[in-house]
């Protein structure tokens, strides 16, 4: 009889299965089936436009490795972190990077995400199977908001990213205005329900069936409103009281408000996990050529630099032959990279400080962080990716692990791509994902 690990290795050894959702229920005995019984949380954080590749990756491999200057904010968590070298995503990079980061869609050809098979992002794939376990199936956050997102539904449509801090707070914990709206909506639904009963008496059987389906949907919405009101009036107050320092007025983004905005966005994400309002979150960071104050980091300029430098421009200017050829751009990008890694470390520390089932909330949450391109010239190879947490979900961290042509000389690992990482995260969250994106295997060496 094959063990779980042997089954996973054989199933994905050399065959890229097509993306067939009907396969999922048949994969009993896998990591996903084992994990499904316990709550699992996942967070995906995207940093667009790559990093300073000269300084991102640790120089040594293995558990406990020195993570280096750029990832230094994570060093105290090295036992709960795995940094990946050598992962690739076909056709990634470029201005369609956000459409590929969590989909791994091999059909992508640039310009626009095609409405073909396998367009769903892994967070929404997980939410489709487990989102019903919480009142908010998934929380899609984005600094720029709207369609600036890495979250996509099964048809390839962008999931709307939330950026307004007070509205996010209201979604999580309510407000007098939210309660009033809920009461009005319930009143409307009650009127509609009464009218449908009267109309039904004069319809044929087929129309009665259709109306009954509609009535069931209305009743479902009504029941959700009742649950939300009960939560907002009761349990929500406990969590709302634990966050008196939330800078919900930081929506006016300027050079002073940037810090408060980012910190509050991440704090709301942590609170949504702590309160169990949702277990699935994506966070889209600002595009390097997008929101004005994120184009320009005056506080992160290289020492002695007095003129303005632009994040996006420095990414394109960075030499891929010799870092010394573009020292100012290299230093500036490294400073920006450390800034975002520092925000990640602050978020992870917050999760690590929350007790949960005899461990920490971080131990019950797998966090993926990184970019869908490496260099700022839109390169899809050697992607800067890492995961943190999830030890209680079965993750066994490696410190720094290399794959493909970036693996250590003595390592004998099968070819591995970024889609394999997405599939592995889905599996440890209890949702099978054979053939997701370009995936050919679960990265079973990451599993305890």
XYZ file of C-alpha atoms in Angstrom:
448
model
C 0.000 0.000 0.000
C 1.407 3.408 -0.964
C 2.086 5.914 1.766
C 0.680 9.430 1.431
C 4.048 10.815 0.378
C 4.653 8.012 -2.151
C 1.226 8.576 -3.683
C 1.827 12.314 -4.089
C 5.290 11.731 -5.583
C 4.020 9.140 -8.072
C 0.923 11.102 -9.017
C 2.898 14.154 -10.010
C 6.260 12.717 -11.020
C 6.180 13.652 -14.669
C 2.643 14.274 -15.831
C 0.945 17.678 -15.764
C -2.692 16.748 -15.180
C -5.370 18.956 -16.717
C -7.264 21.178 -14.298
C -10.341 19.063 -13.525
C -12.353 20.090 -10.474
C -14.136 16.738 -10.596
C -10.865 15.067 -9.651
C -10.748 16.808 -6.291
C -13.242 14.633 -4.341
C -11.533 11.466 -5.559
C -8.176 12.199 -3.973
C -8.816 10.650 -0.592
C -5.800 9.884 1.595
C -3.819 12.914 0.422
C -2.516 15.817 2.445
C -5.684 17.701 1.490
C -7.969 15.003 2.865
C -5.969 14.835 6.083
C -6.084 18.622 6.510
C -9.737 19.114 5.688
C -10.923 18.196 9.158
C -9.029 21.042 10.836
C -9.364 24.781 10.265
C -6.622 26.147 8.036
C -5.772 29.741 7.226
C -3.814 31.194 4.331
C -2.612 34.674 3.406
C -1.094 35.669 0.057
C 0.844 38.952 -0.116
C 2.034 40.232 -3.476
C 4.838 42.740 -4.066
C 4.727 43.763 -7.738
C 7.640 44.490 -10.048
C 10.258 42.203 -8.561
C 13.096 43.009 -6.157
C 16.817 43.744 -6.099
C 17.847 40.227 -7.027
C 21.474 40.868 -6.096
C 20.555 41.013 -2.410
C 17.294 39.119 -1.966
C 18.393 35.491 -1.626
C 20.343 34.048 1.332
C 23.831 32.830 0.459
C 23.557 29.581 2.436
C 20.969 26.814 2.169
C 19.190 24.756 4.775
C 17.260 25.253 8.021
C 18.442 28.125 10.192
C 20.296 29.819 7.329
C 21.388 33.427 7.638
C 18.703 35.167 5.613
C 20.931 38.120 4.713
C 20.437 41.879 4.915
C 17.242 42.217 2.843
C 15.370 39.478 4.707
C 16.967 40.346 8.061
C 13.618 41.459 9.593
C 12.587 37.777 9.381
C 15.731 36.309 10.923
C 14.164 35.834 14.369
C 11.476 33.744 12.637
C 13.879 31.673 10.529
C 12.513 28.416 11.965
C 9.073 29.395 10.665
C 10.201 30.605 7.234
C 11.191 28.990 3.931
C 12.795 31.093 1.191
C 12.717 29.552 -2.296
C 15.374 29.886 -4.976
C 14.893 28.802 -8.591
C 11.094 28.706 -8.859
C 9.710 29.790 -12.216
C 6.286 30.629 -13.606
C 5.710 30.247 -17.327
C 4.865 33.514 -19.084
C 4.999 35.435 -15.810
C 6.376 38.931 -15.378
C 5.370 41.997 -17.312
C 2.228 43.987 -16.773
C 0.113 40.835 -16.506
C 2.029 39.655 -13.458
C -0.914 40.144 -11.100
C -3.008 37.856 -13.296
C -0.510 35.032 -12.917
C 0.836 35.333 -9.392
C -1.834 33.089 -7.840
C -3.238 31.416 -10.966
C -0.096 30.063 -12.619
C -2.148 30.102 -15.808
C 0.088 28.596 -18.546
C -2.303 29.904 -21.230
C -1.419 33.508 -20.518
C 0.123 35.260 -23.505
C 0.331 38.862 -22.342
C -1.942 41.863 -22.478
C -5.045 40.380 -20.868
C -5.801 37.333 -18.784
C -7.656 34.964 -21.118
C -11.033 33.590 -20.156
C -9.895 30.004 -20.586
C -9.482 27.090 -18.223
C -7.551 27.445 -14.991
C -8.001 31.172 -14.543
C -9.060 30.914 -10.898
C -6.532 32.060 -8.313
C -5.545 29.620 -5.610
C -7.135 31.689 -2.829
C -10.513 31.533 -4.601
C -10.027 27.838 -5.319
C -9.564 27.276 -1.586
C -12.471 29.599 -0.778
C -14.778 27.681 -3.132
C -14.218 24.561 -1.031
C -13.861 26.004 2.468
C -15.084 29.586 2.393
C -18.481 28.535 3.709
C -16.847 27.736 7.053
C -16.658 31.456 7.896
C -19.027 34.376 7.420
C -16.622 36.011 4.935
C -15.434 33.349 2.441
C -12.319 35.355 1.555
C -11.007 38.857 2.154
C -9.454 40.569 -0.879
C -7.404 43.632 0.106
C -5.554 46.020 -2.194
C -3.696 49.265 -1.556
C -4.943 50.712 -4.853
C -8.306 48.939 -4.621
C -10.717 47.832 -7.322
C -9.261 45.601 -10.008
C -5.689 46.058 -8.759
C -5.758 42.575 -7.314
C -4.149 39.146 -7.498
C -7.444 37.388 -6.781
C -9.477 36.005 -9.710
C -12.668 33.974 -9.931
C -13.193 30.862 -12.051
C -14.117 32.918 -15.132
C -10.937 34.995 -14.918
C -12.706 38.071 -13.545
C -10.833 40.180 -11.019
C -12.141 40.015 -7.462
C -12.753 43.548 -6.236
C -9.988 44.637 -3.872
C -10.968 46.560 -0.723
C -8.814 49.558 0.181
C -11.038 51.834 2.271
C -10.027 51.197 5.889
C -13.316 52.229 7.573
C -15.319 50.100 5.130
C -13.040 47.105 5.756
C -13.487 47.619 9.492
C -17.270 47.792 9.105
C -17.254 44.609 7.046
C -15.389 42.846 9.849
C -16.936 44.345 12.984
C -19.969 46.375 11.976
C -21.090 49.853 13.015
C -24.376 51.555 13.883
C -24.777 52.354 10.188
C -24.171 48.739 9.185
C -26.711 47.502 11.747
C -29.272 50.006 10.487
C -28.733 48.890 6.890
C -29.104 45.263 7.953
C -32.433 46.016 9.633
C -33.701 47.819 6.526
C -32.631 44.948 4.275
C -34.365 42.431 6.547
C -37.559 44.481 6.433
C -37.421 44.547 2.628
C -36.807 40.801 2.481
C -39.758 40.153 4.778
C -42.050 42.146 2.466
C -40.680 40.343 -0.601
C -41.123 36.974 1.099
C -44.774 37.676 1.891
C -45.511 38.798 -1.667
C -43.848 35.698 -3.135
C -46.100 33.436 -1.073
C -49.193 35.162 -2.437
C -47.941 35.128 -6.038
C -47.014 31.438 -5.839
C -50.659 30.430 -5.401
C -51.443 31.574 -8.954
C -48.519 29.966 -10.797
C -47.992 26.702 -12.621
C -45.766 23.971 -11.204
C -42.631 24.955 -13.162
C -42.944 28.618 -12.219
C -43.626 27.613 -8.623
C -40.398 25.608 -8.675
C -38.432 28.587 -9.990
C -40.000 30.941 -7.495
C -39.248 28.466 -4.733
C -35.572 28.487 -5.696
C -35.600 32.272 -5.591
C -37.328 32.209 -2.198
C -34.651 29.881 -0.884
C -31.989 32.352 -2.015
C -33.820 35.220 -0.318
C -34.146 33.160 2.863
C -30.417 32.432 2.762
C -29.614 36.141 2.536
C -32.034 36.875 5.371
C -30.424 34.215 7.552
C -26.994 35.686 6.838
C -28.224 39.140 7.873
C -29.519 37.685 11.145
C -26.168 36.012 11.816
C -24.278 39.204 10.959
C -26.434 41.298 13.304
C -25.892 38.820 16.123
C -22.153 38.858 15.502
C -21.876 42.642 15.217
C -23.871 43.159 18.397
C -21.982 40.509 20.382
C -18.764 38.712 19.515
C -17.437 41.489 17.284
C -17.174 43.887 20.209
C -14.543 41.705 21.861
C -12.224 41.971 18.894
C -13.012 45.599 18.138
C -11.935 46.482 21.662
C -8.544 44.855 21.166
C -7.545 47.306 18.443
C -7.968 50.848 19.786
C -4.879 51.998 17.855
C -6.258 51.350 14.382
C -5.600 54.393 12.218
C -8.853 54.187 10.286
C -8.475 57.825 9.307
C -5.297 57.058 7.331
C -7.140 56.686 4.029
C -5.771 60.048 2.927
C -2.517 58.733 1.552
C 0.380 61.123 1.810
C 3.981 60.692 2.874
C 2.926 60.972 6.513
C -0.096 58.674 6.248
C 1.615 55.917 4.279
C 2.979 54.147 7.349
C -0.299 54.311 9.246
C -2.261 53.097 6.231
C -0.105 50.037 5.531
C 0.139 49.099 9.207
C -3.622 49.398 9.637
C -4.354 47.367 6.506
C -2.160 44.553 7.834
C -3.669 44.897 11.345
C -7.168 44.493 9.911
C -6.003 41.361 8.110
C -4.648 39.956 11.381
C -7.858 40.833 13.233
C -9.969 39.140 10.567
C -8.038 35.913 11.179
C -8.097 36.278 14.956
C -11.856 36.843 14.970
C -12.321 33.976 12.485
C -14.379 36.199 10.207
C -12.352 34.742 7.358
C -9.476 32.299 6.933
C -8.423 33.281 3.412
C -6.828 36.652 2.593
C -4.987 38.248 -0.325
C -3.139 41.554 -0.048
C -2.054 43.414 -3.173
C 0.683 45.945 -2.485
C 0.895 49.156 -4.545
C 2.135 48.977 -8.092
C 5.552 50.530 -8.514
C 4.160 52.939 -11.105
C 0.777 53.379 -9.422
C -0.224 55.292 -6.275
C 1.922 58.409 -6.283
C 3.392 58.224 -2.778
C 4.509 54.661 -3.433
C 6.386 55.712 -6.559
C 8.689 57.784 -4.436
C 10.190 56.818 -1.062
C 12.170 59.889 0.043
C 12.926 58.286 3.406
C 14.545 55.270 1.697
C 16.904 57.100 -0.650
C 20.560 56.010 -0.667
C 22.776 57.989 1.697
C 23.852 61.267 0.187
C 21.254 61.120 -2.609
C 19.394 64.420 -2.794
C 17.465 64.088 -6.043
C 14.218 62.207 -6.540
C 14.305 58.493 -7.405
C 11.343 56.457 -8.678
C 10.754 52.836 -7.648
C 9.613 51.665 -11.093
C 12.380 53.500 -12.912
C 15.081 52.103 -10.629
C 13.754 48.587 -11.195
C 14.184 48.942 -14.942
C 17.586 50.616 -14.541
C 19.140 48.018 -12.229
C 21.994 46.223 -13.982
C 21.533 42.480 -14.455
C 25.264 42.056 -15.198
C 26.932 43.731 -12.256
C 25.298 45.426 -9.290
C 28.204 47.864 -9.086
C 27.195 49.298 -12.465
C 24.059 50.866 -10.943
C 24.882 51.382 -7.236
C 22.229 54.008 -6.469
C 19.412 52.002 -8.033
C 20.624 48.864 -6.266
C 20.691 50.562 -2.866
C 17.342 52.234 -3.352
C 15.610 49.012 -4.397
C 17.199 47.091 -1.521
C 15.857 49.709 0.899
C 12.349 49.365 -0.563
C 12.593 45.568 -0.370
C 13.546 45.755 3.318
C 10.629 48.123 3.891
C 8.093 45.572 2.632
C 9.831 42.656 4.350
C 9.647 44.687 7.542
C 5.890 45.058 7.105
C 5.650 41.312 6.600
C 7.691 40.665 9.766
C 5.426 42.973 11.773
C 2.363 41.067 10.498
C 3.910 37.675 11.275
C 4.913 38.823 14.759
C 1.351 39.853 15.420
C 0.042 36.435 14.391
C 2.774 34.735 16.434
C 1.659 36.643 19.541
C -1.930 35.362 19.325
C -2.537 32.109 21.213
C -4.525 29.572 19.247
C -5.234 25.964 20.200
C -2.065 25.533 22.247
C 0.173 27.174 19.648
C 0.061 30.514 17.842
C -2.209 31.792 15.101
C 0.883 31.927 12.878
C 1.376 28.187 13.367
C -2.157 27.679 12.039
C -1.714 30.075 9.097
C 0.468 29.684 6.009
C 1.586 33.036 4.586
C 3.021 33.343 1.074
C 4.948 36.516 0.206
C 6.782 37.662 -2.885
C 6.622 38.766 -6.487
C 5.588 37.252 -9.814
C 8.732 38.550 -11.512
C 12.367 38.670 -10.462
C 14.250 41.540 -12.080
C 12.421 44.725 -13.009
C 12.853 43.745 -16.666
C 9.868 41.378 -16.319
C 11.831 38.143 -15.907
C 9.723 35.112 -14.854
C 12.690 33.030 -13.629
C 14.113 32.605 -10.129
C 11.106 34.258 -8.502
C 11.508 35.914 -5.089
C 9.058 33.850 -3.046
C 8.830 32.704 0.554
C 6.321 31.158 2.917
C 5.962 31.514 6.678
C 3.963 29.823 9.427
C 1.666 26.839 8.988
C 3.660 24.385 11.115
C 0.433 23.055 12.665
C -0.929 22.551 9.149
C 1.944 20.240 8.280
C 4.565 22.656 6.919
C 8.182 21.722 7.709
C 10.308 24.789 7.096
C 13.642 24.658 5.296
C 15.154 28.108 5.940
C 16.421 28.415 2.366
C 15.810 25.784 -0.293
C 16.902 25.789 -3.933
C 15.342 24.191 -7.006
C 16.156 23.587 -10.651
C 19.353 25.371 -11.728
C 19.535 27.189 -8.378
C 19.617 24.049 -6.245
C 22.776 23.134 -4.290
C 25.115 20.807 -6.164
C 24.345 17.865 -3.868
C 20.564 18.300 -4.011
C 18.525 15.818 -6.009
C 15.095 17.346 -6.340
C 12.575 16.993 -9.178
C 11.789 19.978 -11.362
C 9.599 22.356 -9.408
C 7.747 25.517 -10.370
C 5.757 28.237 -8.633
C 2.467 26.464 -9.386
C 3.711 23.493 -7.363
C 4.001 25.845 -4.392
C 0.440 27.109 -4.924
C -0.803 23.542 -5.147
C 1.055 22.576 -1.972
C -0.504 25.467 -0.027
C -3.945 24.470 -1.273
C -3.331 20.867 -0.225
C -2.208 21.758 3.318
C -5.362 23.867 3.580
C -7.395 20.758 2.835
C -8.292 21.454 -0.798
C -6.927 19.146 -3.534
C -5.428 20.963 -6.529
C -4.007 18.427 -9.004
C -2.773 20.100 -12.163
C -3.226 23.623 -10.837
C -1.485 26.005 -13.244
C 1.670 24.230 -14.376
C 1.833 22.036 -11.297
C 3.100 18.472 -11.628
C 3.603 17.651 -7.960
C 3.084 18.565 -4.335
C 6.360 19.789 -2.815
C 6.314 16.951 -0.327
C 9.715 17.781 1.161
C 7.986 20.792 2.743
C 5.586 18.508 4.579
C 6.157 17.205 8.082
